[in-house]
Amino acid sequence: MSTSRKRLATVAATAVIAALALAGCSSSNDALTKQYGNGTTQNYISGDGAVTEVAAADRTDPISFDVQSMTGERLSSKALRGKVVVVNFWYASCPPCRAEAKYLDKVEAKYSTDQVQFIGVNVRDEQGTAEAFERTFGTDYPTVLDASTGAMQLAMSGQVAPNAVPATIVLDKQGRVAARVLGAVDGPGILDTLVGDELSGKAKAS
């Protein structure tokens, strides 16, 4: 087993407060977006875009969740069995979240007719702020408002906590963690490959 897989397999349960403490962009203005584009890290903590994949043989129990999107759509892990699920943790004033939005939208659009479900998980904002972000960036997949309950963060924390925002987690057709991008998705290529491999059965076997 690779070092990255060993680390992933030994992730301990993480409290929501701890996850949010690691996640914080602290300003809502677009000056921070410019900082991020220039490669600085002022005023927010984010991952570096590192990808961790879990070989099919090393995947553990399915993730379990039953939540409602901000438009009232019910999203449950049970109902999504058989689909590849992409879960993106974000909030509106986070510069790398804004930078990656177009790439997430592009990959989601490519697989919109396949057995793939994207879910946004907003960890901080009220509904109006989240909706404004989605209008700005053309996001049309469902978003869960997780600030008050932490339900989606807790669902992941026993196996692979988000630990930073943004973070994107890919679940396989059995609902198991297949991969995590910790930090901004910096282009459509990596996420496209991760999703495509799960759909086609080409994910790593060991």
PDB file of C-alpha atoms in Angstrom:
ATOM      1  CA  MET A   1       0.000   0.000   0.000  1.00  0.00           C
ATOM      2  CA  SER A   2       1.391   3.470  -0.867  1.00  0.00           C
ATOM      3  CA  THR A   3       2.189   6.034   1.802  1.00  0.00           C
ATOM      4  CA  SER A   4      -0.691   8.269   0.699  1.00  0.00           C
ATOM      5  CA  ARG A   5      -3.133   5.354   0.945  1.00  0.00           C
ATOM      6  CA  LYS A   6      -1.850   4.430   4.394  1.00  0.00           C
ATOM      7  CA  ARG A   7      -2.403   8.006   5.527  1.00  0.00           C
ATOM      8  CA  LEU A   8      -5.903   7.993   4.073  1.00  0.00           C
ATOM      9  CA  ALA A   9      -6.757   4.665   5.667  1.00  0.00           C
ATOM     10  CA  THR A  10      -5.721   5.908   9.105  1.00  0.00           C
ATOM     11  CA  VAL A  11      -7.585   9.212   9.150  1.00  0.00           C
ATOM     12  CA  ALA A  12      -9.310   9.563  12.513  1.00  0.00           C
ATOM     13  CA  ALA A  13     -12.744  11.017  13.081  1.00  0.00           C
ATOM     14  CA  THR A  14     -12.550  14.802  12.920  1.00  0.00           C
ATOM     15  CA  ALA A  15     -14.853  17.263  14.683  1.00  0.00           C
ATOM     16  CA  VAL A  16     -16.694  19.755  12.515  1.00  0.00           C
ATOM     17  CA  ILE A  17     -15.202  22.650  14.443  1.00  0.00           C
ATOM     18  CA  ALA A  18     -11.695  21.426  13.689  1.00  0.00           C
ATOM     19  CA  ALA A  19     -12.467  21.058  10.008  1.00  0.00           C
ATOM     20  CA  LEU A  20     -13.847  24.558   9.833  1.00  0.00           C
ATOM     21  CA  ALA A  21     -10.898  25.966  11.761  1.00  0.00           C
ATOM     22  CA  LEU A  22      -8.617  24.676   9.019  1.00  0.00           C
ATOM     23  CA  ALA A  23     -10.889  25.943   6.310  1.00  0.00           C
ATOM     24  CA  GLY A  24     -11.163  29.643   6.771  1.00  0.00           C
ATOM     25  CA  CYS A  25     -11.090  32.271   4.079  1.00  0.00           C
ATOM     26  CA  SER A  26     -11.570  35.438   6.100  1.00  0.00           C
ATOM     27  CA  SER A  27     -12.666  38.063   3.599  1.00  0.00           C
ATOM     28  CA  SER A  28     -15.402  38.320   1.007  1.00  0.00           C
ATOM     29  CA  ASN A  29     -13.766  40.752  -1.408  1.00  0.00           C
ATOM     30  CA  ASP A  30     -12.268  39.844  -4.760  1.00  0.00           C
ATOM     31  CA  ALA A  31      -8.870  41.211  -3.743  1.00  0.00           C
ATOM     32  CA  LEU A  32      -8.362  37.825  -2.138  1.00  0.00           C
ATOM     33  CA  THR A  33      -9.211  36.118  -5.408  1.00  0.00           C
ATOM     34  CA  LYS A  34      -6.400  38.149  -6.961  1.00  0.00           C
ATOM     35  CA  GLN A  35      -4.052  37.120  -4.152  1.00  0.00           C
ATOM     36  CA  TYR A  36      -4.860  33.482  -4.838  1.00  0.00           C
ATOM     37  CA  GLY A  37      -4.281  33.939  -8.550  1.00  0.00           C
ATOM     38  CA  ASN A  38      -0.895  35.474  -7.779  1.00  0.00           C
ATOM     39  CA  GLY A  39       0.069  32.454  -5.718  1.00  0.00           C
ATOM     40  CA  THR A  40      -0.107  34.003  -2.241  1.00  0.00           C
ATOM     41  CA  THR A  41      -1.833  32.464   0.756  1.00  0.00           C
ATOM     42  CA  GLN A  42      -2.860  35.463   2.815  1.00  0.00           C
ATOM     43  CA  ASN A  43      -6.087  35.403   4.815  1.00  0.00           C
ATOM     44  CA  TYR A  44      -7.179  31.837   4.085  1.00  0.00           C
ATOM     45  CA  ILE A  45      -5.992  28.286   4.621  1.00  0.00           C
ATOM     46  CA  SER A  46      -6.341  25.866   1.751  1.00  0.00           C
ATOM     47  CA  GLY A  47      -4.840  22.636   0.537  1.00  0.00           C
ATOM     48  CA  ASP A  48      -2.371  22.607  -2.319  1.00  0.00           C
ATOM     49  CA  GLY A  49      -4.482  20.636  -4.784  1.00  0.00           C
ATOM     50  CA  ALA A  50      -2.859  17.324  -3.840  1.00  0.00           C
ATOM     51  CA  VAL A  51      -4.766  14.280  -5.087  1.00  0.00           C
ATOM     52  CA  THR A  52      -5.094  11.157  -2.954  1.00  0.00           C
ATOM     53  CA  GLU A  53      -6.531   8.079  -4.641  1.00  0.00           C
ATOM     54  CA  VAL A  54      -7.704   4.950  -2.842  1.00  0.00           C
ATOM     55  CA  ALA A  55      -7.270   1.655  -4.658  1.00  0.00           C
ATOM     56  CA  ALA A  56     -10.512  -0.279  -5.044  1.00  0.00           C
ATOM     57  CA  ALA A  57      -9.189  -3.095  -2.852  1.00  0.00           C
ATOM     58  CA  ASP A  58      -8.405  -0.645  -0.048  1.00  0.00           C
ATOM     59  CA  ARG A  59     -11.756   1.143   0.110  1.00  0.00           C
ATOM     60  CA  THR A  60     -13.699   0.720   3.303  1.00  0.00           C
ATOM     61  CA  ASP A  61     -17.328   1.299   4.282  1.00  0.00           C
ATOM     62  CA  PRO A  62     -19.653   3.440   2.142  1.00  0.00           C
ATOM     63  CA  ILE A  63     -20.269   7.013   3.220  1.00  0.00           C
ATOM     64  CA  SER A  64     -23.752   7.520   4.634  1.00  0.00           C
ATOM     65  CA  PHE A  65     -25.760  10.753   4.408  1.00  0.00           C
ATOM     66  CA  ASP A  66     -29.348  11.896   4.033  1.00  0.00           C
ATOM     67  CA  VAL A  67     -29.635  15.650   3.546  1.00  0.00           C
ATOM     68  CA  GLN A  68     -31.676  18.292   1.755  1.00  0.00           C
ATOM     69  CA  SER A  69     -30.363  20.763  -0.786  1.00  0.00           C
ATOM     70  CA  MET A  70     -31.115  24.448  -0.432  1.00  0.00           C
ATOM     71  CA  THR A  71     -33.840  24.067  -3.092  1.00  0.00           C
ATOM     72  CA  GLY A  72     -35.507  21.246  -1.179  1.00  0.00           C
ATOM     73  CA  GLU A  73     -34.120  18.287  -3.142  1.00  0.00           C
ATOM     74  CA  ARG A  74     -33.529  15.186  -1.021  1.00  0.00           C
ATOM     75  CA  LEU A  75     -30.025  13.742  -1.418  1.00  0.00           C
ATOM     76  CA  SER A  76     -29.268  10.408   0.194  1.00  0.00           C
ATOM     77  CA  SER A  77     -26.341   8.062  -0.156  1.00  0.00           C
ATOM     78  CA  LYS A  78     -28.746   5.150  -0.426  1.00  0.00           C
ATOM     79  CA  ALA A  79     -30.585   6.651  -3.405  1.00  0.00           C
ATOM     80  CA  LEU A  80     -27.290   7.502  -5.111  1.00  0.00           C
ATOM     81  CA  ARG A  81     -25.877   3.969  -5.038  1.00  0.00           C
ATOM     82  CA  GLY A  82     -24.817   3.020  -8.549  1.00  0.00           C
ATOM     83  CA  LYS A  83     -23.708   6.564  -9.351  1.00  0.00           C
ATOM     84  CA  VAL A  84     -20.317   8.196  -9.052  1.00  0.00           C
ATOM     85  CA  VAL A  85     -20.770  11.083  -6.609  1.00  0.00           C
ATOM     86  CA  VAL A  86     -18.554  14.179  -6.560  1.00  0.00           C
ATOM     87  CA  VAL A  87     -18.812  16.225  -3.352  1.00  0.00           C
ATOM     88  CA  ASN A  88     -17.266  19.704  -3.361  1.00  0.00           C
ATOM     89  CA  PHE A  89     -16.868  21.672  -0.114  1.00  0.00           C
ATOM     90  CA  TRP A  90     -16.881  25.441  -0.617  1.00  0.00           C
ATOM     91  CA  TYR A  91     -18.115  28.863   0.460  1.00  0.00           C
ATOM     92  CA  ALA A  92     -18.630  32.070  -1.447  1.00  0.00           C
ATOM     93  CA  SER A  93     -15.821  34.314  -0.167  1.00  0.00           C
ATOM     94  CA  CYS A  94     -13.114  31.655  -0.460  1.00  0.00           C
ATOM     95  CA  PRO A  95     -10.781  32.717  -3.319  1.00  0.00           C
ATOM     96  CA  PRO A  96      -9.786  29.231  -4.511  1.00  0.00           C
ATOM     97  CA  CYS A  97     -13.446  28.184  -4.429  1.00  0.00           C
ATOM     98  CA  ARG A  98     -14.187  30.989  -6.851  1.00  0.00           C
ATOM     99  CA  ALA A  99     -11.202  30.088  -9.005  1.00  0.00           C
ATOM    100  CA  GLU A 100     -12.145  26.421  -9.359  1.00  0.00           C
ATOM    101  CA  ALA A 101     -15.883  26.890  -9.980  1.00  0.00           C
ATOM    102  CA  LYS A 102     -15.596  26.967 -13.777  1.00  0.00           C
ATOM    103  CA  TYR A 103     -13.660  23.692 -13.816  1.00  0.00           C
ATOM    104  CA  LEU A 104     -16.194  21.923 -11.634  1.00  0.00           C
ATOM    105  CA  ASP A 105     -18.988  23.213 -13.862  1.00  0.00           C
ATOM    106  CA  LYS A 106     -17.174  21.969 -16.968  1.00  0.00           C
ATOM    107  CA  VAL A 107     -16.692  18.437 -15.660  1.00  0.00           C
ATOM    108  CA  GLU A 108     -20.241  18.298 -14.320  1.00  0.00           C
ATOM    109  CA  ALA A 109     -21.612  19.376 -17.704  1.00  0.00           C
ATOM    110  CA  LYS A 110     -19.576  16.692 -19.492  1.00  0.00           C
ATOM    111  CA  TYR A 111     -21.079  13.927 -17.369  1.00  0.00           C
ATOM    112  CA  SER A 112     -24.572  15.348 -16.993  1.00  0.00           C
ATOM    113  CA  THR A 113     -26.111  12.468 -18.957  1.00  0.00           C
ATOM    114  CA  ASP A 114     -24.070   9.747 -17.244  1.00  0.00           C
ATOM    115  CA  GLN A 115     -24.401   8.127 -13.853  1.00  0.00           C
ATOM    116  CA  VAL A 116     -22.692  10.983 -12.032  1.00  0.00           C
ATOM    117  CA  GLN A 117     -24.063  13.283  -9.326  1.00  0.00           C
ATOM    118  CA  PHE A 118     -22.265  16.458  -8.241  1.00  0.00           C
ATOM    119  CA  ILE A 119     -23.149  17.877  -4.826  1.00  0.00           C
ATOM    120  CA  GLY A 120     -21.916  21.195  -3.466  1.00  0.00           C
ATOM    121  CA  VAL A 121     -21.536  21.513   0.297  1.00  0.00           C
ATOM    122  CA  ASN A 122     -21.450  25.104   1.509  1.00  0.00           C
ATOM    123  CA  VAL A 123     -19.778  25.182   4.923  1.00  0.00           C
ATOM    124  CA  ARG A 124     -20.384  28.789   5.936  1.00  0.00           C
ATOM    125  CA  ASP A 125     -22.955  30.855   4.030  1.00  0.00           C
ATOM    126  CA  GLU A 126     -26.648  31.608   4.307  1.00  0.00           C
ATOM    127  CA  GLN A 127     -28.825  30.641   1.364  1.00  0.00           C
ATOM    128  CA  GLY A 128     -28.869  34.074  -0.298  1.00  0.00           C
ATOM    129  CA  THR A 129     -25.078  34.260  -0.421  1.00  0.00           C
ATOM    130  CA  ALA A 130     -24.793  30.728  -1.783  1.00  0.00           C
ATOM    131  CA  GLU A 131     -27.401  31.411  -4.447  1.00  0.00           C
ATOM    132  CA  ALA A 132     -25.604  34.583  -5.553  1.00  0.00           C
ATOM    133  CA  PHE A 133     -22.370  32.618  -5.976  1.00  0.00           C
ATOM    134  CA  GLU A 134     -24.126  29.979  -8.054  1.00  0.00           C
ATOM    135  CA  ARG A 135     -25.704  32.596 -10.304  1.00  0.00           C
ATOM    136  CA  THR A 136     -22.339  34.267 -10.821  1.00  0.00           C
ATOM    137  CA  PHE A 137     -20.534  31.057 -11.731  1.00  0.00           C
ATOM    138  CA  GLY A 138     -23.351  29.221 -13.500  1.00  0.00           C
ATOM    139  CA  THR A 139     -23.458  26.329 -11.042  1.00  0.00           C
ATOM    140  CA  ASP A 140     -26.532  24.181 -11.588  1.00  0.00           C
ATOM    141  CA  TYR A 141     -25.954  21.096  -9.418  1.00  0.00           C
ATOM    142  CA  PRO A 142     -27.513  20.930  -5.930  1.00  0.00           C
ATOM    143  CA  THR A 143     -25.911  22.555  -2.909  1.00  0.00           C
ATOM    144  CA  VAL A 144     -26.339  21.560   0.718  1.00  0.00           C
ATOM    145  CA  LEU A 145     -26.100  24.321   3.333  1.00  0.00           C
ATOM    146  CA  ASP A 146     -23.967  22.637   5.983  1.00  0.00           C
ATOM    147  CA  ALA A 147     -23.022  25.502   8.295  1.00  0.00           C
ATOM    148  CA  SER A 148     -25.640  24.851  10.955  1.00  0.00           C
ATOM    149  CA  THR A 149     -25.618  21.044  11.095  1.00  0.00           C
ATOM    150  CA  GLY A 150     -22.268  19.934   9.696  1.00  0.00           C
ATOM    151  CA  ALA A 151     -24.028  16.790   8.492  1.00  0.00           C
ATOM    152  CA  MET A 152     -22.026  16.318   5.293  1.00  0.00           C
ATOM    153  CA  GLN A 153     -18.718  17.155   6.961  1.00  0.00           C
ATOM    154  CA  LEU A 154     -19.418  14.617   9.685  1.00  0.00           C
ATOM    155  CA  ALA A 155     -20.422  12.014   7.102  1.00  0.00           C
ATOM    156  CA  MET A 156     -16.939  12.244   5.589  1.00  0.00           C
ATOM    157  CA  SER A 157     -14.878  12.781   8.738  1.00  0.00           C
ATOM    158  CA  GLY A 158     -14.655   9.167   9.886  1.00  0.00           C
ATOM    159  CA  GLN A 159     -12.757   8.202   6.732  1.00  0.00           C
ATOM    160  CA  VAL A 160     -11.485  11.254   4.892  1.00  0.00           C
ATOM    161  CA  ALA A 161     -12.218  14.636   6.408  1.00  0.00           C
ATOM    162  CA  PRO A 162     -12.283  17.601   4.010  1.00  0.00           C
ATOM    163  CA  ASN A 163      -9.705  19.356   6.293  1.00  0.00           C
ATOM    164  CA  ALA A 164      -9.534  22.436   4.057  1.00  0.00           C
ATOM    165  CA  VAL A 165     -11.837  24.392   1.801  1.00  0.00           C
ATOM    166  CA  PRO A 166     -12.116  23.837  -1.044  1.00  0.00           C
ATOM    167  CA  ALA A 167     -11.925  20.072  -1.046  1.00  0.00           C
ATOM    168  CA  THR A 168     -13.440  17.667  -3.556  1.00  0.00           C
ATOM    169  CA  ILE A 169     -14.191  14.046  -2.730  1.00  0.00           C
ATOM    170  CA  VAL A 170     -15.119  11.399  -5.304  1.00  0.00           C
ATOM    171  CA  LEU A 171     -17.265   8.471  -4.167  1.00  0.00           C
ATOM    172  CA  ASP A 172     -17.443   5.308  -6.235  1.00  0.00           C
ATOM    173  CA  LYS A 173     -20.643   3.551  -7.329  1.00  0.00           C
ATOM    174  CA  GLN A 174     -20.805   1.761  -3.977  1.00  0.00           C
ATOM    175  CA  GLY A 175     -20.576   5.054  -2.097  1.00  0.00           C
ATOM    176  CA  ARG A 176     -16.981   4.495  -0.954  1.00  0.00           C
ATOM    177  CA  VAL A 177     -14.263   7.148  -0.961  1.00  0.00           C
ATOM    178  CA  ALA A 178     -12.289   6.766  -4.190  1.00  0.00           C
ATOM    179  CA  ALA A 179     -10.294  10.005  -4.262  1.00  0.00           C
ATOM    180  CA  ARG A 180      -9.836  13.418  -2.686  1.00  0.00           C
ATOM    181  CA  VAL A 181      -8.496  16.676  -4.081  1.00  0.00           C
ATOM    182  CA  LEU A 182      -7.399  18.764  -1.098  1.00  0.00           C
ATOM    183  CA  GLY A 183      -7.415  22.362  -2.283  1.00  0.00           C
ATOM    184  CA  ALA A 184      -8.608  23.925  -5.508  1.00  0.00           C
ATOM    185  CA  VAL A 185      -9.185  21.896  -8.641  1.00  0.00           C
ATOM    186  CA  ASP A 186      -6.789  23.793 -10.923  1.00  0.00           C
ATOM    187  CA  GLY A 187      -8.209  22.543 -14.214  1.00  0.00           C
ATOM    188  CA  PRO A 188     -10.760  20.039 -15.480  1.00  0.00           C
ATOM    189  CA  GLY A 189      -8.266  17.306 -16.365  1.00  0.00           C
ATOM    190  CA  ILE A 190      -7.620  15.577 -13.038  1.00  0.00           C
ATOM    191  CA  LEU A 191     -11.244  15.542 -11.899  1.00  0.00           C
ATOM    192  CA  ASP A 192     -12.369  14.433 -15.355  1.00  0.00           C
ATOM    193  CA  THR A 193      -9.954  11.489 -15.155  1.00  0.00           C
ATOM    194  CA  LEU A 194     -11.013  10.517 -11.630  1.00  0.00           C
ATOM    195  CA  VAL A 195     -14.695  10.502 -12.567  1.00  0.00           C
ATOM    196  CA  GLY A 196     -14.134   8.793 -15.907  1.00  0.00           C
ATOM    197  CA  ASP A 197     -12.064   6.030 -14.337  1.00  0.00           C
ATOM    198  CA  GLU A 198     -14.788   5.287 -11.790  1.00  0.00           C
ATOM    199  CA  LEU A 199     -17.441   5.179 -14.497  1.00  0.00           C
ATOM    200  CA  SER A 200     -15.430   2.879 -16.723  1.00  0.00           C
ATOM    201  CA  GLY A 201     -14.076   0.624 -14.003  1.00  0.00           C
ATOM    202  CA  LYS A 202     -10.485   1.673 -14.684  1.00  0.00           C
ATOM    203  CA  ALA A 203      -9.804   2.840 -11.133  1.00  0.00           C
ATOM    204  CA  LYS A 204      -6.680   1.429  -9.503  1.00  0.00           C
ATOM    205  CA  ALA A 205      -7.156  -2.108  -8.292  1.00  0.00           C
ATOM    206  CA  SER A 206      -4.331  -2.055  -5.755  1.00  0.00           C
TER     207      SER A 206
END
